Amino acid sequence: MTPAGSTPDLWRLDAARTRSVSPENPTGVRGGGAQATEGTGAHASRLLGPGWKVSPSISLAPGETAVLADVSGPGVFRHFWLTTDRSVLRQLTLRMHWDDHPHPAVDLPLGHFFCNGWEELALLGSEMLVVAPAGGLNSYWPMPFRARARITLHNGSDRTVPVYYQLTYTEEDLPADAAYLHTEWRRSAPLGTPAVHTILDTTPGPGRYVGTYLAIQPGADGWWGEGELKFYLDGDTTHPTLCGTGTEDYFGGAWNFDLAGVYRTYSTPYLGLHQVLPPNEIYQAHQRFGMYRWHVRDPLCFQEDLRVTIQALGWSDPETYLPLEHADIATTAWWYRG
């Protein structure tokens, strides 16, 4: 099962047609852009008229839900860019419905979709997601749909916010095994006993697990990342098929992320520790961390079902593990299935 468009051949000419949805072309229809006569830029463009940035954004009031895209398929979303008030990324809810399914395949706080689960903006440069100065949110996850795609944003904050966005997709036929993008967002605060957080509850296959974002506040001094990530595949019950060697190892780091007594952030195409708050401290209970891993080159494939967990584990002394029962953990899982 391969996500449509996951490895495009840029040199090929095919029958696909590129379309884009934005406040300047809400339907994405061919030739439908730059015709607005009203919008958030109407005053600034009053001397210039249509075609001069009349409607670059929308205003989203408290409690309101905006339809960012509602388009017919078949097609594949290729790029999703959005920017808004950075202080409310966790109060905005992003939802994506594929093919009129009654339940959204994507339903989570906007910040967590873009690996920003804390109140301070974290820049990120990877193949699948990019967070650029000063709050440009970019997704390159390919998102196929057959009959219809509907993407909405809900404002759960207490103030009106501006939303600038553009969603670019291709109209094209899909292979029979094209799979849909799904996410699952979960938070445990405090984690409690046992100190195990479920990243993805059992989901049916066949499918392909492609990404993990972890936001954690350990709740205890000392090193906090001894916990193993476990992937229970295809009927696994007590024991998983895949079991990692530690949290920092799963996210591509080593030795506590500690280099000369400080945490060192990094952001690479497929994994990173891109946020440490505050950055000038180490081994403190109140610190907050953000990290990601994309299983693009190393997909985790399952046929029957999949469940994913992570332990919150530190040290009580140099020879004894410490379950972190007071940890605050939030995760996002990305996977494809039919």
mmCIF file with all atom_site columns, N, CA, C and O in Angstrom, residues 109-127:
data_model
loop_
_atom_site.group_PDB
_atom_site.id
_atom_site.type_symbol
_atom_site.label_atom_id
_atom_site.label_alt_id
_atom_site.label_comp_id
_atom_site.label_asym_id
_atom_site.label_entity_id
_atom_site.label_seq_id
_atom_site.pdbx_PDB_ins_code
_atom_site.Cartn_x
_atom_site.Cartn_y
_atom_site.Cartn_z
_atom_site.occupancy
_atom_site.B_iso_or_equiv
_atom_site.pdbx_formal_charge
_atom_site.auth_seq_id
_atom_site.auth_comp_id
_atom_site.auth_asym_id
_atom_site.auth_atom_id
_atom_site.pdbx_PDB_model_num
ATOM 1  N N  . PRO A 1 109 ? -5.501 19.432 17.349 1.00 0.00 ? 109 PRO A N  1
ATOM 2  C CA . PRO A 1 109 ? -5.105 20.837 17.400 1.00 0.00 ? 109 PRO A CA 1
ATOM 3  C C  . PRO A 1 109 ? -4.137 21.175 16.265 1.00 0.00 ? 109 PRO A C  1
ATOM 4  O O  . PRO A 1 109 ? -3.233 20.390 15.961 1.00 0.00 ? 109 PRO A O  1
ATOM 5  N N  . LEU A 1 110 ? -4.329 22.327 15.660 1.00 0.00 ? 110 LEU A N  1
ATOM 6  C CA . LEU A 1 110 ? -3.515 22.721 14.512 1.00 0.00 ? 110 LEU A CA 1
ATOM 7  C C  . LEU A 1 110 ? -2.025 22.665 14.841 1.00 0.00 ? 110 LEU A C  1
ATOM 8  O O  . LEU A 1 110 ? -1.226 22.176 14.036 1.00 0.00 ? 110 LEU A O  1
ATOM 9  N N  . GLY A 1 111 ? -1.633 23.153 16.004 1.00 0.00 ? 111 GLY A N  1
ATOM 10 C CA . GLY A 1 111 ? -0.226 23.157 16.367 1.00 0.00 ? 111 GLY A CA 1
ATOM 11 C C  . GLY A 1 111 ? 0.377  21.776 16.408 1.00 0.00 ? 111 GLY A C  1
ATOM 12 O O  . GLY A 1 111 ? 1.531  21.574 16.007 1.00 0.00 ? 111 GLY A O  1
ATOM 13 N N  . HIS A 1 112 ? -0.376 20.797 16.867 1.00 0.00 ? 112 HIS A N  1
ATOM 14 C CA . HIS A 1 112 ? 0.149  19.441 16.972 1.00 0.00 ? 112 HIS A CA 1
ATOM 15 C C  . HIS A 1 112 ? 0.299  18.782 15.605 1.00 0.00 ? 112 HIS A C  1
ATOM 16 O O  . HIS A 1 112 ? 1.151  17.901 15.437 1.00 0.00 ? 112 HIS A O  1
ATOM 17 N N  . PHE A 1 113 ? -0.506 19.174 14.622 1.00 0.00 ? 113 PHE A N  1
ATOM 18 C CA . PHE A 1 113 ? -0.296 18.653 13.269 1.00 0.00 ? 113 PHE A CA 1
ATOM 19 C C  . PHE A 1 113 ? 1.041  19.133 12.724 1.00 0.00 ? 113 PHE A C  1
ATOM 20 O O  . PHE A 1 113 ? 1.713  18.423 11.963 1.00 0.00 ? 113 PHE A O  1
ATOM 21 N N  . PHE A 1 114 ? 1.450  20.345 13.141 1.00 0.00 ? 114 PHE A N  1
ATOM 22 C CA . PHE A 1 114 ? 2.703  20.922 12.668 1.00 0.00 ? 114 PHE A CA 1
ATOM 23 C C  . PHE A 1 114 ? 3.811  20.851 13.724 1.00 0.00 ? 114 PHE A C  1
ATOM 24 O O  . PHE A 1 114 ? 4.735  21.663 13.712 1.00 0.00 ? 114 PHE A O  1
ATOM 25 N N  . CYS A 1 115 ? 3.724  19.861 14.616 1.00 0.00 ? 115 CYS A N  1
ATOM 26 C CA . CYS A 1 115 ? 4.779  19.603 15.613 1.00 0.00 ? 115 CYS A CA 1
ATOM 27 C C  . CYS A 1 115 ? 5.059  20.820 16.482 1.00 0.00 ? 115 CYS A C  1
ATOM 28 O O  . CYS A 1 115 ? 6.208  21.081 16.856 1.00 0.00 ? 115 CYS A O  1
ATOM 29 N N  . ASN A 1 116 ? 4.010  21.541 16.823 1.00 0.00 ? 116 ASN A N  1
ATOM 30 C CA . ASN A 1 116 ? 4.112  22.681 17.722 1.00 0.00 ? 116 ASN A CA 1
ATOM 31 C C  . ASN A 1 116 ? 3.080  22.535 18.825 1.00 0.00 ? 116 ASN A C  1
ATOM 32 O O  . ASN A 1 116 ? 1.985  23.100 18.752 1.00 0.00 ? 116 ASN A O  1
ATOM 33 N N  . GLY A 1 117 ? 3.440  21.754 19.842 1.00 0.00 ? 117 GLY A N  1
ATOM 34 C CA . GLY A 1 117 ? 2.512  21.451 20.910 1.00 0.00 ? 117 GLY A CA 1
ATOM 35 C C  . GLY A 1 117 ? 2.653  22.321 22.141 1.00 0.00 ? 117 GLY A C  1
ATOM 36 O O  . GLY A 1 117 ? 1.865  22.189 23.077 1.00 0.00 ? 117 GLY A O  1
ATOM 37 N N  . TRP A 1 118 ? 3.643  23.214 22.155 1.00 0.00 ? 118 TRP A N  1
ATOM 38 C CA . TRP A 1 118 ? 3.830  24.107 23.298 1.00 0.00 ? 118 TRP A CA 1
ATOM 39 C C  . TRP A 1 118 ? 3.492  25.534 22.890 1.00 0.00 ? 118 TRP A C  1
ATOM 40 O O  . TRP A 1 118 ? 3.230  25.812 21.720 1.00 0.00 ? 118 TRP A O  1
ATOM 41 N N  . GLU A 1 119 ? 3.518  26.438 23.853 1.00 0.00 ? 119 GLU A N  1
ATOM 42 C CA . GLU A 1 119 ? 3.033  27.788 23.598 1.00 0.00 ? 119 GLU A CA 1
ATOM 43 C C  . GLU A 1 119 ? 4.024  28.657 22.830 1.00 0.00 ? 119 GLU A C  1
ATOM 44 O O  . GLU A 1 119 ? 3.657  29.734 22.350 1.00 0.00 ? 119 GLU A O  1
ATOM 45 N N  . GLU A 1 120 ? 5.255  28.218 22.690 1.00 0.00 ? 120 GLU A N  1
ATOM 46 C CA . GLU A 1 120 ? 6.245  28.966 21.919 1.00 0.00 ? 120 GLU A CA 1
ATOM 47 C C  . GLU A 1 120 ? 6.458  28.285 20.567 1.00 0.00 ? 120 GLU A C  1
ATOM 48 O O  . GLU A 1 120 ? 6.526  27.062 20.482 1.00 0.00 ? 120 GLU A O  1
ATOM 49 N N  . LEU A 1 121 ? 6.585  29.100 19.526 1.00 0.00 ? 121 LEU A N  1
ATOM 50 C CA . LEU A 1 121 ? 6.760  28.578 18.177 1.00 0.00 ? 121 LEU A CA 1
ATOM 51 C C  . LEU A 1 121 ? 8.094  27.851 18.054 1.00 0.00 ? 121 LEU A C  1
ATOM 52 O O  . LEU A 1 121 ? 9.128  28.341 18.508 1.00 0.00 ? 121 LEU A O  1
ATOM 53 N N  . ALA A 1 122 ? 8.068  26.681 17.434 1.00 0.00 ? 122 ALA A N  1
ATOM 54 C CA . ALA A 1 122 ? 9.282  25.897 17.178 1.00 0.00 ? 122 ALA A CA 1
ATOM 55 C C  . ALA A 1 122 ? 9.463  25.779 15.672 1.00 0.00 ? 122 ALA A C  1
ATOM 56 O O  . ALA A 1 122 ? 8.605  25.228 14.983 1.00 0.00 ? 122 ALA A O  1
ATOM 57 N N  . LEU A 1 123 ? 10.578 26.300 15.161 1.00 0.00 ? 123 LEU A N  1
ATOM 58 C CA . LEU A 1 123 ? 10.873 26.168 13.738 1.00 0.00 ? 123 LEU A CA 1
ATOM 59 C C  . LEU A 1 123 ? 11.311 24.745 13.437 1.00 0.00 ? 123 LEU A C  1
ATOM 60 O O  . LEU A 1 123 ? 11.899 24.065 14.278 1.00 0.00 ? 123 LEU A O  1
ATOM 61 N N  . LEU A 1 124 ? 11.030 24.305 12.227 1.00 0.00 ? 124 LEU A N  1
ATOM 62 C CA . LEU A 1 124 ? 11.241 22.901 11.869 1.00 0.00 ? 124 LEU A CA 1
ATOM 63 C C  . LEU A 1 124 ? 11.491 22.826 10.368 1.00 0.00 ? 124 LEU A C  1
ATOM 64 O O  . LEU A 1 124 ? 10.751 23.423 9.586  1.00 0.00 ? 124 LEU A O  1
ATOM 65 N N  . GLY A 1 125 ? 12.545 22.097 9.982  1.00 0.00 ? 125 GLY A N  1
ATOM 66 C CA . GLY A 1 125 ? 12.820 21.910 8.575  1.00 0.00 ? 125 GLY A CA 1
ATOM 67 C C  . GLY A 1 125 ? 12.952 20.437 8.250  1.00 0.00 ? 125 GLY A C  1
ATOM 68 O O  . GLY A 1 125 ? 13.984 19.834 8.533  1.00 0.00 ? 125 GLY A O  1
ATOM 69 N N  . SER A 1 126 ? 11.906 19.830 7.696  1.00 0.00 ? 126 SER A N  1
ATOM 70 C CA . SER A 1 126 ? 11.931 18.411 7.376  1.00 0.00 ? 126 SER A CA 1
ATOM 71 C C  . SER A 1 126 ? 11.294 18.206 6.012  1.00 0.00 ? 126 SER A C  1
ATOM 72 O O  . SER A 1 126 ? 10.792 19.155 5.390  1.00 0.00 ? 126 SER A O  1
ATOM 73 N N  . GLU A 1 127 ? 11.308 16.971 5.537  1.00 0.00 ? 127 GLU A N  1
ATOM 74 C CA . GLU A 1 127 ? 10.717 16.697 4.226  1.00 0.00 ? 127 GLU A CA 1
ATOM 75 C C  . GLU A 1 127 ? 9.203  16.824 4.256  1.00 0.00 ? 127 GLU A C  1
ATOM 76 O O  . GLU A 1 127 ? 8.591  17.332 3.308  1.00 0.00 ? 127 GLU A O  1
#
